Amino acid sequence: MHKLQNWLFILVNICVAGFVGGITNHFAIKMLFHPREEKRIFGRKVPFTPGLIPKRKEEIADSLGHVVSDYLVTSDGLQELIRKPKFRQKMEAGLRDKLEDWSRSERTIEELALRVWSEDDWKGVKVKIEHSARRLTSQTASMIWNQYGLDHKPVKEFIPGWSEEKVLNWSSKATDIVLKELADGLMSAEGQRMLTKMASSMMDKAGGFFGTMAAIFVDEDKMVQKMTPMLIQQLEGDKIRATVTKVIAGKLEEYGDMPLHDLIESMSREPGLDWVQRILEERIPWSQWLHQLTDLRLSEILAPRMPAIEAALPRYLDQGLRLLERTIPATLQAVNLPELVQEQVSKFPVERLEQVILSVSGREFRAITWLGVLLGGMIGLFQSLLTMFMR
């Protein structure tokens, strides 16, 4: 009977101590996350509320941000990752697969873009692209204008082979064209009507007796028929030709000595650079080109060029990776990784954090609970044996 009481005493002590150890560890784990908010009784704060993680969430976020930026995601680590041949091989294989898919795709650039942006956003993107293209065109024109000093240098410095001999040659060719066009114009029906009107106007202006006699006896059409060969003969004469050539040469010399800015301003009545930029703005159909570009299918763009693209891919990939490697430090600094991590962790719900931790470490937490039961049972056994020995 006495032995039975001893065994019962030991068993009860083991069970009680094991229960206390297990329930203590269980509540200790729960108190990491619970309660979510501070509790008060009679206006006084209940100790250990809120739980450890909700209470220290901001401090945990700050520490985690520095740990991530200082030890996990570092410039050196990312640069070392990019340098690895395995990383490069995966990048190249991925790019080749994606290019192959695109080269067989019947989707247009616009359809592809609409998978990333909404219709309104895509319209805004196209407007920005068009404005950027026009601004870039204007800036390029301004840069070239200033780089080559078009405000001050005479026009002839920009024309290869400008010389007095060349000017005479150009003037002679221009004279041939002008006189030929003028002769053809006089021989045309429109030219004949013009000469007839001129003859009629001359007789009307003559007035007096001779004007009246000319109006009665002179046939205007016949007079024009006789005058036309004489006029053409005069146009083909050396004297007229030399005079026209001299005038054209003089004008070419005059324009050649003028700065391009002054030449354009004299013709358009606006500053030269402004005129160039306006003409580029009006004549380059960026909107039409952009519309045509977005209507192209990916296969139309890539399929004919795939051999050249595949041959150039390794070189461009190396250049891209080197550029990425150089920009990593500045990118991480601009991103401000500690602050970003801290902000994201602060926004992360404690409920979701508990689910994530329990999904990963739930088995270990249960093991800790049962370890408390085991340690409590061992303490109960030791306490029972010690009590019995002391008796």
mmCIF file of C-alpha atoms in Angstrom:
data_model
loop_
_atom_site.group_PDB
_atom_site.id
_atom_site.type_symbol
_atom_site.label_atom_id
_atom_site.label_comp_id
_atom_site.label_asym_id
_atom_site.label_seq_id
_atom_site.Cartn_x
_atom_site.Cartn_y
_atom_site.Cartn_z
ATOM 1 C CA MET A 1 0.000 0.000 0.000
ATOM 2 C CA HIS A 2 2.826 2.351 0.858
ATOM 3 C CA LYS A 3 4.607 1.601 -2.447
ATOM 4 C CA LEU A 4 1.417 2.276 -4.401
ATOM 5 C CA GLN A 5 1.098 5.686 -2.790
ATOM 6 C CA ASN A 6 4.702 6.468 -3.719
ATOM 7 C CA TRP A 7 4.196 5.538 -7.362
ATOM 8 C CA LEU A 8 0.961 7.492 -7.488
ATOM 9 C CA PHE A 9 2.720 10.508 -5.948
ATOM 10 C CA ILE A 10 5.502 10.277 -8.530
ATOM 11 C CA LEU A 11 3.044 9.901 -11.425
ATOM 12 C CA VAL A 12 0.940 12.863 -10.333
ATOM 13 C CA ASN A 13 4.028 15.055 -9.941
ATOM 14 C CA ILE A 14 5.319 14.054 -13.391
ATOM 15 C CA CYS A 15 1.942 14.737 -15.023
ATOM 16 C CA VAL A 16 1.472 18.095 -13.298
ATOM 17 C CA ALA A 17 5.027 19.243 -14.004
ATOM 18 C CA GLY A 18 4.844 18.024 -17.608
ATOM 19 C CA PHE A 19 1.517 19.823 -18.119
ATOM 20 C CA VAL A 20 2.924 23.022 -16.613
ATOM 21 C CA GLY A 21 6.068 22.833 -18.787
ATOM 22 C CA GLY A 22 4.097 22.167 -21.967
ATOM 23 C CA ILE A 23 1.429 24.804 -21.333
ATOM 24 C CA THR A 24 4.131 27.321 -20.369
ATOM 25 C CA ASN A 25 6.018 26.824 -23.659
ATOM 26 C CA HIS A 26 2.769 26.874 -25.618
ATOM 27 C CA PHE A 27 1.727 30.209 -24.130
ATOM 28 C CA ALA A 28 5.259 31.560 -24.541
ATOM 29 C CA ILE A 29 5.038 30.832 -28.285
ATOM 30 C CA LYS A 30 1.529 32.285 -28.499
ATOM 31 C CA MET A 31 2.691 35.437 -26.719
ATOM 32 C CA LEU A 32 5.052 36.110 -29.609
ATOM 33 C CA PHE A 33 1.996 37.109 -31.659
ATOM 34 C CA HIS A 34 -0.845 37.592 -29.171
ATOM 35 C CA PRO A 35 -2.520 39.717 -28.135
ATOM 36 C CA ARG A 36 -2.391 41.950 -31.185
ATOM 37 C CA GLU A 37 -3.172 45.097 -29.227
ATOM 38 C CA GLU A 38 -2.519 46.513 -25.809
ATOM 39 C CA LYS A 39 -4.991 45.403 -23.118
ATOM 40 C CA ARG A 40 -6.032 47.485 -20.103
ATOM 41 C CA ILE A 41 -7.909 46.645 -16.915
ATOM 42 C CA PHE A 42 -9.253 49.489 -14.817
ATOM 43 C CA GLY A 43 -7.142 51.860 -16.905
ATOM 44 C CA ARG A 44 -3.925 50.021 -16.152
ATOM 45 C CA LYS A 45 -1.944 48.264 -18.885
ATOM 46 C CA VAL A 46 -1.888 44.473 -18.677
ATOM 47 C CA PRO A 47 1.733 43.245 -18.635
ATOM 48 C CA PHE A 48 3.083 41.591 -21.791
ATOM 49 C CA THR A 49 0.436 43.177 -24.021
ATOM 50 C CA PRO A 50 0.597 43.473 -26.909
ATOM 51 C CA GLY A 51 2.629 40.393 -27.860
ATOM 52 C CA LEU A 52 6.353 40.593 -28.533
ATOM 53 C CA ILE A 53 6.201 40.823 -32.333
ATOM 54 C CA PRO A 54 3.285 43.330 -32.508
ATOM 55 C CA LYS A 55 4.954 45.425 -29.822
ATOM 56 C CA ARG A 56 8.387 45.389 -31.449
ATOM 57 C CA LYS A 57 7.181 45.402 -35.058
ATOM 58 C CA GLU A 58 8.773 48.748 -35.943
ATOM 59 C CA GLU A 59 12.073 47.813 -34.301
ATOM 60 C CA ILE A 60 12.033 44.409 -36.038
ATOM 61 C CA ALA A 61 11.325 46.120 -39.371
ATOM 62 C CA ASP A 62 14.226 48.551 -38.850
ATOM 63 C CA SER A 63 16.637 45.779 -37.839
ATOM 64 C CA LEU A 64 15.501 43.539 -40.678
ATOM 65 C CA GLY A 65 15.991 46.368 -43.174
ATOM 66 C CA HIS A 66 19.606 46.847 -42.080
ATOM 67 C CA VAL A 67 20.251 43.093 -41.991
ATOM 68 C CA VAL A 68 18.920 42.699 -45.539
ATOM 69 C CA SER A 69 20.901 45.648 -46.914
ATOM 70 C CA ASP A 70 24.105 44.943 -44.974
ATOM 71 C CA TYR A 71 24.315 41.160 -45.244
ATOM 72 C CA LEU A 72 21.733 39.645 -47.588
ATOM 73 C CA VAL A 73 21.194 41.975 -50.571
ATOM 74 C CA THR A 74 24.485 43.808 -51.063
ATOM 75 C CA SER A 75 26.137 45.404 -54.077
ATOM 76 C CA ASP A 76 29.065 43.009 -53.900
ATOM 77 C CA GLY A 77 26.773 40.009 -53.638
ATOM 78 C CA LEU A 78 24.635 41.023 -56.602
ATOM 79 C CA GLN A 79 27.681 41.883 -58.714
ATOM 80 C CA GLU A 80 29.229 38.524 -57.889
ATOM 81 C CA LEU A 81 25.980 36.820 -58.883
ATOM 82 C CA ILE A 82 25.969 38.603 -62.251
ATOM 83 C CA ARG A 83 29.566 37.554 -62.930
ATOM 84 C CA LYS A 84 28.799 33.856 -62.498
ATOM 85 C CA PRO A 85 28.799 31.907 -65.806
ATOM 86 C CA LYS A 86 25.732 29.972 -64.677
ATOM 87 C CA PHE A 87 23.750 33.185 -64.265
ATOM 88 C CA ARG A 88 24.834 34.390 -67.716
ATOM 89 C CA GLN A 89 23.902 31.060 -69.302
ATOM 90 C CA LYS A 90 20.436 31.179 -67.760
ATOM 91 C CA MET A 91 19.965 34.749 -68.939
ATOM 92 C CA GLU A 92 21.038 33.898 -72.486
ATOM 93 C CA ALA A 93 18.862 30.785 -72.613
ATOM 94 C CA GLY A 94 15.882 32.738 -71.307
ATOM 95 C CA LEU A 95 16.381 35.530 -73.843
ATOM 96 C CA ARG A 96 16.727 33.071 -76.720
ATOM 97 C CA ASP A 97 13.523 31.276 -75.724
ATOM 98 C CA LYS A 98 11.653 34.560 -75.396
ATOM 99 C CA LEU A 99 12.937 35.807 -78.763
ATOM 100 C CA GLU A 100 11.918 32.530 -80.406
ATOM 101 C CA ASP A 101 8.412 32.877 -78.983
ATOM 102 C CA TRP A 102 8.157 36.470 -80.143
ATOM 103 C CA SER A 103 9.469 35.661 -83.625
ATOM 104 C CA ARG A 104 6.505 33.307 -84.101
ATOM 105 C CA SER A 105 3.967 35.559 -82.404
ATOM 106 C CA GLU A 106 1.149 37.129 -84.399
ATOM 107 C CA ARG A 107 0.537 39.724 -81.713
ATOM 108 C CA THR A 108 1.173 43.345 -82.607
ATOM 109 C CA ILE A 109 3.276 45.684 -80.518
ATOM 110 C CA GLU A 110 0.081 47.402 -79.411
ATOM 111 C CA GLU A 111 -1.479 44.104 -78.275
ATOM 112 C CA LEU A 112 1.681 43.300 -76.353
ATOM 113 C CA ALA A 113 1.673 46.745 -74.753
ATOM 114 C CA LEU A 114 -1.980 46.388 -73.720
ATOM 115 C CA ARG A 115 -0.997 43.362 -71.654
ATOM 116 C CA VAL A 116 1.100 45.731 -69.543
ATOM 117 C CA TRP A 117 -0.948 48.956 -69.652
ATOM 118 C CA SER A 118 -4.621 49.766 -69.822
ATOM 119 C CA GLU A 119 -5.946 51.442 -72.969
ATOM 120 C CA ASP A 120 -5.912 54.892 -71.361
ATOM 121 C CA ASP A 121 -2.405 54.369 -69.977
ATOM 122 C CA TRP A 122 -1.170 53.109 -73.354
ATOM 123 C CA LYS A 123 -2.581 56.191 -75.083
ATOM 124 C CA GLY A 124 -0.720 58.302 -72.554
ATOM 125 C CA VAL A 125 2.480 56.336 -73.210
ATOM 126 C CA LYS A 126 2.175 56.904 -76.965
ATOM 127 C CA VAL A 127 1.600 60.617 -76.443
ATOM 128 C CA LYS A 128 4.706 60.776 -74.239
ATOM 129 C CA ILE A 129 6.749 58.843 -76.836
ATOM 130 C CA GLU A 130 5.636 61.219 -79.597
ATOM 131 C CA HIS A 131 6.397 64.293 -77.500
ATOM 132 C CA SER A 132 9.788 62.854 -76.536
ATOM 133 C CA ALA A 133 10.603 62.152 -80.196
ATOM 134 C CA ARG A 134 9.655 65.676 -81.222
ATOM 135 C CA ARG A 135 11.599 67.168 -78.330
ATOM 136 C CA LEU A 136 14.626 65.020 -79.174
ATOM 137 C CA THR A 137 14.424 66.116 -82.826
ATOM 138 C CA SER A 138 14.278 69.767 -81.800
ATOM 139 C CA GLN A 139 17.170 69.356 -79.343
ATOM 140 C CA THR A 140 19.250 67.536 -81.958
ATOM 141 C CA ALA A 141 18.637 70.321 -84.494
ATOM 142 C CA SER A 142 19.631 72.906 -81.885
ATOM 143 C CA MET A 143 22.760 70.940 -80.949
ATOM 144 C CA ILE A 144 23.869 70.605 -84.602
ATOM 145 C CA TRP A 145 23.045 74.261 -85.268
ATOM 146 C CA ASN A 146 25.215 75.434 -82.366
ATOM 147 C CA GLN A 147 27.954 72.843 -82.897
ATOM 148 C CA TYR A 148 28.566 73.921 -86.490
ATOM 149 C CA GLY A 149 28.089 77.640 -85.816
ATOM 150 C CA LEU A 150 25.302 78.095 -88.350
ATOM 151 C CA ASP A 151 24.565 81.522 -86.864
ATOM 152 C CA HIS A 152 27.889 82.959 -88.064
ATOM 153 C CA LYS A 153 29.564 80.804 -90.718
ATOM 154 C CA PRO A 154 28.753 81.686 -94.340
ATOM 155 C CA VAL A 155 26.726 79.197 -96.333
ATOM 156 C CA LYS A 156 29.541 78.489 -98.795
ATOM 157 C CA GLU A 157 31.658 76.907 -96.041
ATOM 158 C CA PHE A 158 29.089 74.120 -95.755
ATOM 159 C CA ILE A 159 28.915 73.402 -99.490
ATOM 160 C CA PRO A 160 31.693 71.047 -100.684
ATOM 161 C CA GLY A 161 33.782 72.379 -103.587
ATOM 162 C CA TRP A 162 32.547 75.955 -103.433
ATOM 163 C CA SER A 163 34.664 78.137 -105.737
ATOM 164 C CA GLU A 164 34.242 80.870 -108.312
ATOM 165 C CA GLU A 165 34.562 78.309 -111.113
ATOM 166 C CA LYS A 166 31.911 76.122 -109.492
ATOM 167 C CA VAL A 167 29.596 79.095 -109.052
ATOM 168 C CA LEU A 168 29.907 79.976 -112.762
ATOM 169 C CA ASN A 169 29.269 76.349 -113.676
ATOM 170 C CA TRP A 170 26.173 76.156 -111.447
ATOM 171 C CA SER A 171 24.972 79.519 -112.799
ATOM 172 C CA SER A 172 25.374 78.337 -116.384
ATOM 173 C CA LYS A 173 23.371 75.183 -115.719
ATOM 174 C CA ALA A 174 20.713 77.189 -113.907
ATOM 175 C CA THR A 175 20.564 79.608 -116.870
ATOM 176 C CA ASP A 176 19.993 76.706 -119.269
ATOM 177 C CA ILE A 177 17.107 75.488 -117.136
ATOM 178 C CA VAL A 178 15.564 78.928 -116.685
ATOM 179 C CA LEU A 179 15.758 79.914 -120.370
ATOM 180 C CA LYS A 180 14.461 76.540 -121.533
ATOM 181 C CA GLU A 181 11.512 76.687 -119.126
ATOM 182 C CA LEU A 182 10.825 80.262 -120.209
ATOM 183 C CA ALA A 183 10.911 79.339 -123.922
ATOM 184 C CA ASP A 184 8.661 76.317 -123.326
ATOM 185 C CA GLY A 185 6.318 78.546 -121.350
ATOM 186 C CA LEU A 186 6.076 81.099 -124.183
ATOM 187 C CA MET A 187 5.324 78.332 -126.703
ATOM 188 C CA SER A 188 2.582 76.847 -124.555
ATOM 189 C CA ALA A 189 -1.081 77.793 -124.878
ATOM 190 C CA GLU A 190 -0.922 79.640 -121.567
ATOM 191 C CA GLY A 191 2.129 81.563 -122.753
ATOM 192 C CA GLN A 192 0.425 82.524 -126.011
ATOM 193 C CA ARG A 193 -2.612 83.801 -124.126
ATOM 194 C CA MET A 194 -0.310 85.841 -121.882
ATOM 195 C CA LEU A 195 1.466 87.391 -124.897
ATOM 196 C CA THR A 196 -1.888 88.173 -126.493
ATOM 197 C CA LYS A 197 -3.036 89.986 -123.370
ATOM 198 C CA MET A 198 0.238 91.888 -123.245
ATOM 199 C CA ALA A 199 -0.128 92.971 -126.888
ATOM 200 C CA SER A 200 -3.721 94.072 -126.315
ATOM 201 C CA SER A 201 -2.714 95.990 -123.193
ATOM 202 C CA MET A 202 0.122 97.738 -125.041
ATOM 203 C CA MET A 203 -2.216 98.919 -127.809
ATOM 204 C CA ASP A 204 -4.785 100.097 -125.289
ATOM 205 C CA LYS A 205 -2.148 102.126 -123.493
ATOM 206 C CA ALA A 206 -0.769 103.648 -126.701
ATOM 207 C CA GLY A 207 -3.798 105.964 -127.088
ATOM 208 C CA GLY A 208 -4.139 108.783 -129.609
ATOM 209 C CA PHE A 209 -4.217 108.380 -133.329
ATOM 210 C CA PHE A 210 -1.627 105.615 -133.535
ATOM 211 C CA GLY A 211 -3.355 103.644 -130.797
ATOM 212 C CA THR A 212 -6.660 103.907 -132.622
ATOM 213 C CA MET A 213 -5.097 102.871 -135.956
ATOM 214 C CA ALA A 214 -3.318 99.926 -134.315
ATOM 215 C CA ALA A 215 -6.546 98.741 -132.719
ATOM 216 C CA ILE A 216 -8.263 98.851 -136.140
ATOM 217 C CA PHE A 217 -5.630 97.305 -138.402
ATOM 218 C CA VAL A 218 -3.414 95.123 -136.186
ATOM 219 C CA ASP A 219 -4.411 91.488 -135.549
ATOM 220 C CA GLU A 220 -3.190 90.631 -132.050
ATOM 221 C CA ASP A 221 -2.958 86.871 -132.704
ATOM 222 C CA LYS A 222 -0.857 87.325 -135.813
ATOM 223 C CA MET A 223 1.361 89.808 -134.023
ATOM 224 C CA VAL A 224 1.925 87.278 -131.205
ATOM 225 C CA GLN A 225 2.706 84.535 -133.730
ATOM 226 C CA LYS A 226 5.378 86.744 -135.273
ATOM 227 C CA MET A 227 6.718 87.974 -131.931
ATOM 228 C CA THR A 228 7.113 84.516 -130.323
ATOM 229 C CA PRO A 229 9.959 83.243 -132.585
ATOM 230 C CA MET A 230 11.748 86.566 -132.153
ATOM 231 C CA LEU A 231 11.453 86.367 -128.359
ATOM 232 C CA ILE A 232 12.702 82.775 -128.307
ATOM 233 C CA GLN A 233 15.567 83.707 -130.576
ATOM 234 C CA GLN A 234 16.498 86.498 -128.176
ATOM 235 C CA LEU A 235 16.327 84.071 -125.245
ATOM 236 C CA GLU A 236 18.719 81.741 -127.032
ATOM 237 C CA GLY A 237 21.153 84.573 -127.780
ATOM 238 C CA ASP A 238 24.503 84.827 -126.063
ATOM 239 C CA LYS A 239 23.829 88.273 -124.661
ATOM 240 C CA ILE A 240 20.680 87.239 -122.754
ATOM 241 C CA ARG A 241 22.363 84.060 -121.646
ATOM 242 C CA ALA A 242 25.403 85.914 -120.324
ATOM 243 C CA THR A 243 23.228 88.462 -118.545
ATOM 244 C CA VAL A 244 21.096 85.809 -116.803
ATOM 245 C CA THR A 245 24.197 83.800 -115.885
ATOM 246 C CA LYS A 246 25.804 86.895 -114.385
ATOM 247 C CA VAL A 247 22.691 87.699 -112.346
ATOM 248 C CA ILE A 248 22.418 84.133 -111.016
ATOM 249 C CA ALA A 249 26.143 84.003 -110.205
ATOM 250 C CA GLY A 250 25.876 87.322 -108.374
ATOM 251 C CA LYS A 251 22.966 86.044 -106.320
ATOM 252 C CA LEU A 252 24.808 82.783 -105.533
ATOM 253 C CA GLU A 253 27.838 84.722 -104.352
ATOM 254 C CA GLU A 254 25.624 86.982 -102.279
ATOM 255 C CA TYR A 255 23.829 84.034 -100.661
ATOM 256 C CA GLY A 256 27.077 82.101 -100.256
ATOM 257 C CA ASP A 257 28.596 84.923 -98.203
ATOM 258 C CA MET A 258 25.555 85.110 -95.911
ATOM 259 C CA PRO A 259 25.375 83.061 -92.708
ATOM 260 C CA LEU A 260 22.728 80.350 -92.931
ATOM 261 C CA HIS A 261 20.793 82.056 -90.143
ATOM 262 C CA ASP A 262 20.592 85.329 -92.130
ATOM 263 C CA LEU A 263 19.739 83.525 -95.374
ATOM 264 C CA ILE A 264 16.835 81.643 -93.794
ATOM 265 C CA GLU A 265 15.649 84.735 -91.936
ATOM 266 C CA SER A 266 15.679 86.805 -95.140
ATOM 267 C CA MET A 267 13.496 84.218 -96.877
ATOM 268 C CA SER A 268 11.188 83.095 -94.045
ATOM 269 C CA ARG A 269 11.064 86.234 -91.880
ATOM 270 C CA GLU A 270 11.830 84.196 -88.752
ATOM 271 C CA PRO A 271 15.065 83.163 -86.961
ATOM 272 C CA GLY A 272 16.921 80.381 -88.742
ATOM 273 C CA LEU A 273 16.906 77.824 -85.917
ATOM 274 C CA ASP A 274 13.240 78.476 -85.187
ATOM 275 C CA TRP A 275 12.427 77.912 -88.860
ATOM 276 C CA VAL A 276 14.365 74.634 -88.964
ATOM 277 C CA GLN A 277 12.681 73.378 -85.791
ATOM 278 C CA ARG A 278 9.253 74.385 -87.090
ATOM 279 C CA ILE A 279 9.803 72.649 -90.415
ATOM 280 C CA LEU A 280 10.946 69.475 -88.640
ATOM 281 C CA GLU A 281 7.909 69.686 -86.379
ATOM 282 C CA GLU A 282 5.558 70.048 -89.361
ATOM 283 C CA ARG A 283 7.195 67.691 -91.831
ATOM 284 C CA ILE A 284 8.155 64.676 -89.681
ATOM 285 C CA PRO A 285 4.958 62.587 -89.204
ATOM 286 C CA TRP A 286 5.829 61.114 -85.801
ATOM 287 C CA SER A 287 2.215 60.281 -85.021
ATOM 288 C CA GLN A 288 1.762 58.359 -88.279
ATOM 289 C CA TRP A 289 5.082 56.535 -87.877
ATOM 290 C CA LEU A 290 4.241 55.571 -84.301
ATOM 291 C CA HIS A 291 0.830 54.254 -85.383
ATOM 292 C CA GLN A 292 2.410 52.191 -88.152
ATOM 293 C CA LEU A 293 5.037 50.866 -85.754
ATOM 294 C CA THR A 294 2.519 49.752 -83.118
ATOM 295 C CA ASP A 295 0.471 47.949 -85.789
ATOM 296 C CA LEU A 296 3.439 45.770 -86.776
ATOM 297 C CA ARG A 297 3.351 42.125 -85.682
ATOM 298 C CA LEU A 298 6.265 40.865 -83.627
ATOM 299 C CA SER A 299 6.886 38.141 -86.191
ATOM 300 C CA GLU A 300 7.218 40.757 -88.958
ATOM 301 C CA ILE A 301 9.865 42.590 -86.967
ATOM 302 C CA LEU A 302 11.849 39.692 -85.504
ATOM 303 C CA ALA A 303 11.543 36.712 -87.853
ATOM 304 C CA PRO A 304 13.572 38.179 -90.758
ATOM 305 C CA ARG A 305 16.236 39.414 -88.336
ATOM 306 C CA MET A 306 16.521 36.375 -86.054
ATOM 307 C CA PRO A 307 19.870 35.092 -87.457
ATOM 308 C CA ALA A 308 21.496 38.494 -86.947
ATOM 309 C CA ILE A 309 19.869 38.912 -83.515
ATOM 310 C CA GLU A 310 21.011 35.471 -82.338
ATOM 311 C CA ALA A 311 24.535 36.139 -83.589
ATOM 312 C CA ALA A 312 24.675 39.485 -81.796
ATOM 313 C CA LEU A 313 22.888 38.329 -78.633
ATOM 314 C CA PRO A 314 26.011 37.178 -76.688
ATOM 315 C CA ARG A 315 27.782 40.480 -77.342
ATOM 316 C CA TYR A 316 24.806 42.606 -76.360
ATOM 317 C CA LEU A 317 24.110 40.407 -73.338
ATOM 318 C CA ASP A 318 27.685 40.894 -72.110
ATOM 319 C CA GLN A 319 27.365 44.643 -72.573
ATOM 320 C CA GLY A 320 24.023 44.672 -70.775
ATOM 321 C CA LEU A 321 25.328 42.639 -67.840
ATOM 322 C CA ARG A 322 28.393 44.874 -67.510
ATOM 323 C CA LEU A 323 26.132 47.924 -67.539
ATOM 324 C CA LEU A 324 23.844 46.299 -64.968
ATOM 325 C CA GLU A 325 26.840 45.440 -62.796
ATOM 326 C CA ARG A 326 28.069 49.036 -62.873
ATOM 327 C CA THR A 327 24.667 50.464 -62.027
ATOM 328 C CA ILE A 328 23.896 48.142 -59.096
ATOM 329 C CA PRO A 329 25.540 50.311 -56.361
ATOM 330 C CA ALA A 330 23.809 53.480 -57.543
ATOM 331 C CA THR A 331 20.517 51.602 -57.956
ATOM 332 C CA LEU A 332 20.603 50.149 -54.462
ATOM 333 C CA GLN A 333 21.495 53.560 -53.066
ATOM 334 C CA ALA A 334 18.630 55.168 -54.952
ATOM 335 C CA VAL A 335 16.211 52.445 -53.856
ATOM 336 C CA ASN A 336 17.283 52.885 -50.189
ATOM 337 C CA LEU A 337 16.830 49.205 -49.415
ATOM 338 C CA PRO A 338 16.771 49.502 -45.583
ATOM 339 C CA GLU A 339 13.937 51.999 -45.722
ATOM 340 C CA LEU A 340 12.095 49.966 -48.361
ATOM 341 C CA VAL A 341 12.320 46.746 -46.324
ATOM 342 C CA GLN A 342 11.322 48.583 -43.157
ATOM 343 C CA GLU A 343 8.318 50.099 -44.892
ATOM 344 C CA GLN A 344 7.172 46.778 -46.353
ATOM 345 C CA VAL A 345 7.632 44.877 -43.084
ATOM 346 C CA SER A 346 5.727 47.600 -41.205
ATOM 347 C CA LYS A 347 2.835 47.214 -43.650
ATOM 348 C CA PHE A 348 2.873 43.418 -43.433
ATOM 349 C CA PRO A 349 -0.094 42.200 -41.303
ATOM 350 C CA VAL A 350 0.893 40.420 -38.085
ATOM 351 C CA GLU A 351 -1.756 37.768 -38.803
ATOM 352 C CA ARG A 352 -0.134 36.965 -42.134
ATOM 353 C CA LEU A 353 3.328 37.013 -40.540
ATOM 354 C CA GLU A 354 2.142 34.496 -37.938
ATOM 355 C CA GLN A 355 0.791 32.227 -40.676
ATOM 356 C CA VAL A 356 4.084 32.417 -42.577
ATOM 357 C CA ILE A 357 6.214 31.662 -39.508
ATOM 358 C CA LEU A 358 3.950 28.812 -38.339
ATOM 359 C CA SER A 359 3.872 27.318 -41.833
ATOM 360 C CA VAL A 360 7.657 27.248 -41.843
ATOM 361 C CA SER A 361 8.410 26.555 -38.173
ATOM 362 C CA GLY A 362 5.189 24.974 -36.899
ATOM 363 C CA ARG A 363 6.867 21.595 -36.419
ATOM 364 C CA GLU A 364 9.688 23.176 -34.412
ATOM 365 C CA PHE A 365 7.210 25.110 -32.259
ATOM 366 C CA ARG A 366 5.312 21.888 -31.526
ATOM 367 C CA ALA A 367 8.618 20.232 -30.684
ATOM 368 C CA ILE A 368 9.359 23.084 -28.254
ATOM 369 C CA THR A 369 5.955 22.537 -26.628
ATOM 370 C CA TRP A 370 6.585 18.805 -26.200
ATOM 371 C CA LEU A 371 10.095 19.534 -25.009
ATOM 372 C CA GLY A 372 8.495 21.626 -22.258
ATOM 373 C CA VAL A 373 6.319 18.640 -21.391
ATOM 374 C CA LEU A 374 9.389 16.382 -21.283
ATOM 375 C CA LEU A 375 11.478 18.776 -19.215
ATOM 376 C CA GLY A 376 8.537 19.420 -16.892
ATOM 377 C CA GLY A 377 8.025 15.678 -16.459
ATOM 378 C CA MET A 378 11.712 15.194 -15.707
ATOM 379 C CA ILE A 379 11.603 18.010 -13.169
ATOM 380 C CA GLY A 380 8.481 16.456 -11.607
ATOM 381 C CA LEU A 381 10.226 13.091 -11.374
ATOM 382 C CA PHE A 382 13.341 14.654 -9.848
ATOM 383 C CA GLN A 383 11.216 16.656 -7.393
ATOM 384 C CA SER A 384 9.256 13.532 -6.377
ATOM 385 C CA LEU A 385 12.376 11.481 -5.804
ATOM 386 C CA LEU A 386 13.959 14.328 -3.851
ATOM 387 C CA THR A 387 10.826 14.685 -1.683
ATOM 388 C CA MET A 388 10.697 10.973 -0.983
ATOM 389 C CA PHE A 389 14.409 10.925 -0.123
ATOM 390 C CA MET A 390 13.997 13.862 2.257
ATOM 391 C CA ARG A 391 11.202 12.004 4.023
#
